[in-house]
Short mmCIF file of C-alpha atoms in Angstrom, two decimals:
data_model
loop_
_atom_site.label_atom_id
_atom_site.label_comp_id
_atom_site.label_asym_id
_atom_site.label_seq_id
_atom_site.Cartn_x
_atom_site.Cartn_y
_atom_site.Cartn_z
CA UNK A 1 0.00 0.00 0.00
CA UNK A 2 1.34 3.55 -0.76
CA UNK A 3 0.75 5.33 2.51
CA UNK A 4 1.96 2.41 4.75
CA UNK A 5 5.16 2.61 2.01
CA UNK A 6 4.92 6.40 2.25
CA UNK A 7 5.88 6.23 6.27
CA UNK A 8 8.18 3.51 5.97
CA UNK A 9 10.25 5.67 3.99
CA UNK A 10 9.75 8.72 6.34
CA UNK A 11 10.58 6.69 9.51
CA UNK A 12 13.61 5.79 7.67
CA UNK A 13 15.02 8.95 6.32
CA UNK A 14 14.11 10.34 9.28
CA UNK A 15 16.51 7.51 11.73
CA UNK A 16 19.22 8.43 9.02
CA UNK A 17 18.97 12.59 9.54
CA UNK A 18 19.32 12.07 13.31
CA UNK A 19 22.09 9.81 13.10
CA UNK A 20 23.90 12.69 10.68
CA UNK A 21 23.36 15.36 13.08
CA UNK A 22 24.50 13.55 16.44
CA UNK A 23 27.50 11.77 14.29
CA UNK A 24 28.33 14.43 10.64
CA UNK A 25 31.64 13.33 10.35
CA UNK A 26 31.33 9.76 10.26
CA UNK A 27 27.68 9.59 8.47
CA UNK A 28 28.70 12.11 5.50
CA UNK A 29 30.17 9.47 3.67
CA UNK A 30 27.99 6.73 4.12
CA UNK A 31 24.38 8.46 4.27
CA UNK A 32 23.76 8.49 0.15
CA UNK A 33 25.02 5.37 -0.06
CA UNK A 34 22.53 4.07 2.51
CA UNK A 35 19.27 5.83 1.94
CA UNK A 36 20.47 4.47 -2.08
CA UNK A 37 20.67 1.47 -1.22
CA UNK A 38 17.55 1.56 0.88
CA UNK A 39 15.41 2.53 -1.94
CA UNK A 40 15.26 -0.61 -3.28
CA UNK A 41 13.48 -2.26 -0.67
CA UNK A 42 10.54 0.68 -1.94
CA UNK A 43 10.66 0.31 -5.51
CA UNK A 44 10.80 -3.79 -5.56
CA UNK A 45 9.90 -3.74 -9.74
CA UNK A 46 14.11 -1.71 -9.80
CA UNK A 47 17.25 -3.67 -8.92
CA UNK A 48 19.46 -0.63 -9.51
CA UNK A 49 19.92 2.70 -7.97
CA UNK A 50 21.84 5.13 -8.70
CA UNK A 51 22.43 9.12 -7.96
CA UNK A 52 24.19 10.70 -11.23
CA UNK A 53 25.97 14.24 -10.57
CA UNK A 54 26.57 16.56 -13.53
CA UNK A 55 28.91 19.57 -13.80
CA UNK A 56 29.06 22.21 -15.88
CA UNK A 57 32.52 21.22 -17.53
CA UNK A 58 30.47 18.06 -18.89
CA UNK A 59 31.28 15.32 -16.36
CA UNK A 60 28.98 12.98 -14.97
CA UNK A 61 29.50 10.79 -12.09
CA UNK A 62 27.67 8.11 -9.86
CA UNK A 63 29.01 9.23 -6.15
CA UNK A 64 26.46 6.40 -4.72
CA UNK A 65 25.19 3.33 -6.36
CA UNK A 66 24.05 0.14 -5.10
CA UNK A 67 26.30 -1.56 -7.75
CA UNK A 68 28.28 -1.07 -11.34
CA UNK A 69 25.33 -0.97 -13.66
CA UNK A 70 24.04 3.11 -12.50
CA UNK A 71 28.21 3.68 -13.14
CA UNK A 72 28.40 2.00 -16.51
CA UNK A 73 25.24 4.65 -17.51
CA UNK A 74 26.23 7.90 -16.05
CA UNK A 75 29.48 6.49 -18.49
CA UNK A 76 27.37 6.27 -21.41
CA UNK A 77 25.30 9.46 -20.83
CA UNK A 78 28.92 11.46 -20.45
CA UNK A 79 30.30 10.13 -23.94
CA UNK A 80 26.92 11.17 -25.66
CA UNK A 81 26.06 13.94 -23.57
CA UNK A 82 22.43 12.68 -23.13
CA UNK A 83 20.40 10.23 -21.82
CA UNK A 84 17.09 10.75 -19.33
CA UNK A 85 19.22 10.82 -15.86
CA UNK A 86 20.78 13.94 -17.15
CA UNK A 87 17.71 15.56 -18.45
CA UNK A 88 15.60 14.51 -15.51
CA UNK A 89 18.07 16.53 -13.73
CA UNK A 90 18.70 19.51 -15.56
CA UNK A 91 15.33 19.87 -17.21
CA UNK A 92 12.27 17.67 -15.20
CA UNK A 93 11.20 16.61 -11.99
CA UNK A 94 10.84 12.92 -13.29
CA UNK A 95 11.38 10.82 -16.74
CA UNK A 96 10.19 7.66 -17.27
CA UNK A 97 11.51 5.45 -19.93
CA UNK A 98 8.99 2.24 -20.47
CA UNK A 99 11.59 -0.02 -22.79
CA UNK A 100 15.06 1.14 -23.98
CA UNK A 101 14.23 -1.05 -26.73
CA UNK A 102 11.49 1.35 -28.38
CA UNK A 103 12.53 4.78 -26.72
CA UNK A 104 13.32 7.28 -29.38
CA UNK A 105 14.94 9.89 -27.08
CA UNK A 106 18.60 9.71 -26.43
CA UNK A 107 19.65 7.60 -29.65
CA UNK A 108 22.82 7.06 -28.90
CA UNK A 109 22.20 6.31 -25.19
CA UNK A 110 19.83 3.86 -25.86
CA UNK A 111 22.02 1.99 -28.27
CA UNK A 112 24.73 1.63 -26.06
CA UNK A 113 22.66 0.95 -23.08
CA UNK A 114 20.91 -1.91 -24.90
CA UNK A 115 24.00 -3.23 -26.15
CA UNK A 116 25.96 -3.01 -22.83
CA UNK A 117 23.67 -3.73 -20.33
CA UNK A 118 20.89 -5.87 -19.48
CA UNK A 119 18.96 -2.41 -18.20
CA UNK A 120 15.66 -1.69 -19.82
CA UNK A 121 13.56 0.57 -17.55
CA UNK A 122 14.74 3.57 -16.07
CA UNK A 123 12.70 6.16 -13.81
CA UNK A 124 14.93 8.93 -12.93
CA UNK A 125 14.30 11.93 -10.50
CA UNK A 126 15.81 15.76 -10.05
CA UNK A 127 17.42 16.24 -7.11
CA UNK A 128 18.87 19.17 -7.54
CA UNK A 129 19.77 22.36 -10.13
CA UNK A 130 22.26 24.94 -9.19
CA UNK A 131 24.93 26.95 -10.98
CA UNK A 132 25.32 24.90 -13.45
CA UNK A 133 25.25 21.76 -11.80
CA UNK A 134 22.68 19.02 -11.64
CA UNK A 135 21.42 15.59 -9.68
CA UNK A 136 19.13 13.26 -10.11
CA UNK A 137 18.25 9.86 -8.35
CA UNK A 138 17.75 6.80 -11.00
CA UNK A 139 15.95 3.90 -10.44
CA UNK A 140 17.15 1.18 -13.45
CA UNK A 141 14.83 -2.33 -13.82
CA UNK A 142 16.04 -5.27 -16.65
CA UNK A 143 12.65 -5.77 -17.66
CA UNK A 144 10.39 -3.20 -19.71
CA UNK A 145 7.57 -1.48 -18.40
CA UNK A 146 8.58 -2.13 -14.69
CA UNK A 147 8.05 1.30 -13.13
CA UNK A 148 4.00 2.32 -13.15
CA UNK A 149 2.17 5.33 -11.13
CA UNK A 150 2.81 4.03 -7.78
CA UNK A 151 6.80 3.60 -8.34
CA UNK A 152 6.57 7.37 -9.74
CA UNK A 153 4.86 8.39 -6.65
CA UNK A 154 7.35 6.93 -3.90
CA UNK A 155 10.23 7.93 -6.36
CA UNK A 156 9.26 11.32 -5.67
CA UNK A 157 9.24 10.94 -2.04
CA UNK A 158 12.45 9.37 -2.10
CA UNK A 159 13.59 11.86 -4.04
CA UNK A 160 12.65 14.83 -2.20
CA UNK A 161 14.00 13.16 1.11
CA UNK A 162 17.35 12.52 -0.73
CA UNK A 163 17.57 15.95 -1.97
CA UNK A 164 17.56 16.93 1.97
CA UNK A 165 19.95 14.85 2.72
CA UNK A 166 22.18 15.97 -0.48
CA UNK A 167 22.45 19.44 1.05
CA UNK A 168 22.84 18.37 5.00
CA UNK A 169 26.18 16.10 3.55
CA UNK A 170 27.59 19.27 1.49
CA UNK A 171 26.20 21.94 4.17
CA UNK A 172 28.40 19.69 6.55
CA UNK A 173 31.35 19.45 4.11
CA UNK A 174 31.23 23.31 3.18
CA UNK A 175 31.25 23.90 7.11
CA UNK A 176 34.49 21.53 7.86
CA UNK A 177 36.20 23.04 4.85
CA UNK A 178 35.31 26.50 6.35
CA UNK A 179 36.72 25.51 9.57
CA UNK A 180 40.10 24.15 8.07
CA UNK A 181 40.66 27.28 5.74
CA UNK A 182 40.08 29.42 9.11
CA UNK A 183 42.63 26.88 11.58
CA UNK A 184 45.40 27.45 7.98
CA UNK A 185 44.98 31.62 7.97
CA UNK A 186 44.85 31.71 11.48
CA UNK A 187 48.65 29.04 11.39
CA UNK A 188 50.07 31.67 8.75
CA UNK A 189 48.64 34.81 10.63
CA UNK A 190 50.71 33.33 13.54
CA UNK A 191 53.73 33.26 12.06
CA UNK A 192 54.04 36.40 10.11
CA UNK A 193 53.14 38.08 14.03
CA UNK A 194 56.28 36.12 15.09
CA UNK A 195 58.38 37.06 12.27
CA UNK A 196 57.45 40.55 12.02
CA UNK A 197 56.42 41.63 15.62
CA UNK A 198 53.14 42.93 14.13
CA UNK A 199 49.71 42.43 15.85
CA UNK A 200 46.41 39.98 14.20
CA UNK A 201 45.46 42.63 12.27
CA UNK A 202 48.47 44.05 10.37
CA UNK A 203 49.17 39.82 9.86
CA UNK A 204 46.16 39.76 8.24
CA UNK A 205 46.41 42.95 6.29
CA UNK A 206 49.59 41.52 5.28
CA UNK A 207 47.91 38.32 3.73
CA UNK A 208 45.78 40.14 2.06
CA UNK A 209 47.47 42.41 0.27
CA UNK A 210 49.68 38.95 -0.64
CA UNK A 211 46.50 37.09 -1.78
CA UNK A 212 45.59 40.46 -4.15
CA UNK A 213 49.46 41.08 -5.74
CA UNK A 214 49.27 37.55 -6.61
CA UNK A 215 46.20 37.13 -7.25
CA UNK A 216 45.92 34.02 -5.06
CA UNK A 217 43.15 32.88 -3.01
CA UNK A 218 43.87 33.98 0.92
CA UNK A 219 43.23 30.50 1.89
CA UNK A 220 46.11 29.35 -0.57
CA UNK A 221 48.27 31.93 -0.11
CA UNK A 222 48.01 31.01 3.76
CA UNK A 223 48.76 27.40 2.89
CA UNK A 224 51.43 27.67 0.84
CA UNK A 225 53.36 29.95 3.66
CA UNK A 226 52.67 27.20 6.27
CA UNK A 227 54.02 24.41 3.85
CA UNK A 228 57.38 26.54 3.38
CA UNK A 229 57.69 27.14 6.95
CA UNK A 230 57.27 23.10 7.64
CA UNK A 231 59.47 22.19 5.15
CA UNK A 232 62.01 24.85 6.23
CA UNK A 233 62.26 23.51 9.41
#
């Protein structure tokens, strides 16, 4: 039944967010790869799942899968540059594909995917859109026509749930990288007070006018001074 389904996955997501917040470090890497995984047990008519990342320089990527078939796509969709993961993610909230064998979308994709691989159903979700960037969530079935109305419908919860999760793991990574970036300036700012006998500010001042002459980002500028000074010693 959908609703009963519809909490399942709730409850679930739900156990996996807590865990995040009481233990980020340790859950970033594994919570895609779990709530992934985990959507097969919702969608029973898929036996792969895959999340396919897309940047504006043309990659794609699978950075969680529940095994080699979603990576083996995301390959195919980079070397055509198309295929309805990407599109789902750049352009739709869902697409369905009913039988690689008779879509006429994606040529190329389609070929290769029905030469390749045994896949021949694929119901893929956006999960995200920004700055060039996109996401999307696949579900991938090796028999045609395996993904009807109800499949769409949980998809979408899934979907929307993984999305949230998406942006806790990168919130959390942006935040740690933040905090190492301010532990390197605040190393370098150290030493150049040491050096120099100036105060915090003029340090800083100091940086900065070193990260504008060469044009260099502060954080790397502040790297590259504590590197020299490690290897000096």
């Amino acid at each position: 039944m959908v609703v009963k389904r519809r909490n399942d996955v709730m409850w679930e997501v739900a156990e996996l967010v807590q865990a995040f917040e009481h233990h980020p470090a340790a859950a970033a890497d594994t919570m895609l790869d779990e709530l992934t995984a985990s959507s097969l047990s919702y969608i029973p008519s898929a036996q792969h799942v895959g999340i396919t990342v897309a940047t504006p320089d043309g990659r794609v990527r699978s950075v969680a899968t529940t095994d080699g078939y979603p990576v083996l796509l995301d390959e195919i969709q980079e070397r055509h540059h198309e295929g309805p993961c990407l599109e789902a993610a750049a352009d739709h909230q869902f697409i369905r594909v009913n039988d690689i064998m008779l879509e006429r979308r994606w040529p190329s994709y389609c070929r290769d995917v029905a030469d390749q691989t045994p896949i021949r159903s694929v119901l893929a979700f956006q999960l995200f859109a920004a700055n060039g960037t996109t996401g999307a969530l696949n579900f991938h079935a090796e028999k045609p026509n395996a993904f009807d109305d109800e499949a769409v419908e949980l998809g979408l919860i899934l979907a929307t749930h993984t999305a949230l999760v998406w942006h806790m793991v990168r919130r959390d990574e942006q935040f740690r990288s933040a905090l190492a970036s301010r532990d390197i300036i605040g190393q370098a700012k150290g030493m150049i007070m040491e050096r120099f006998d100036i105060d915090a500010v003029q340090a800083f001042e100091l940086l900065k006018r070193l990260s504008q002459t060469s044009n260099t980002p502060l954080v790397e500028v502040a790297r590259r001074l504590v590197n020299r000074e490690v290897s000096a010693r």
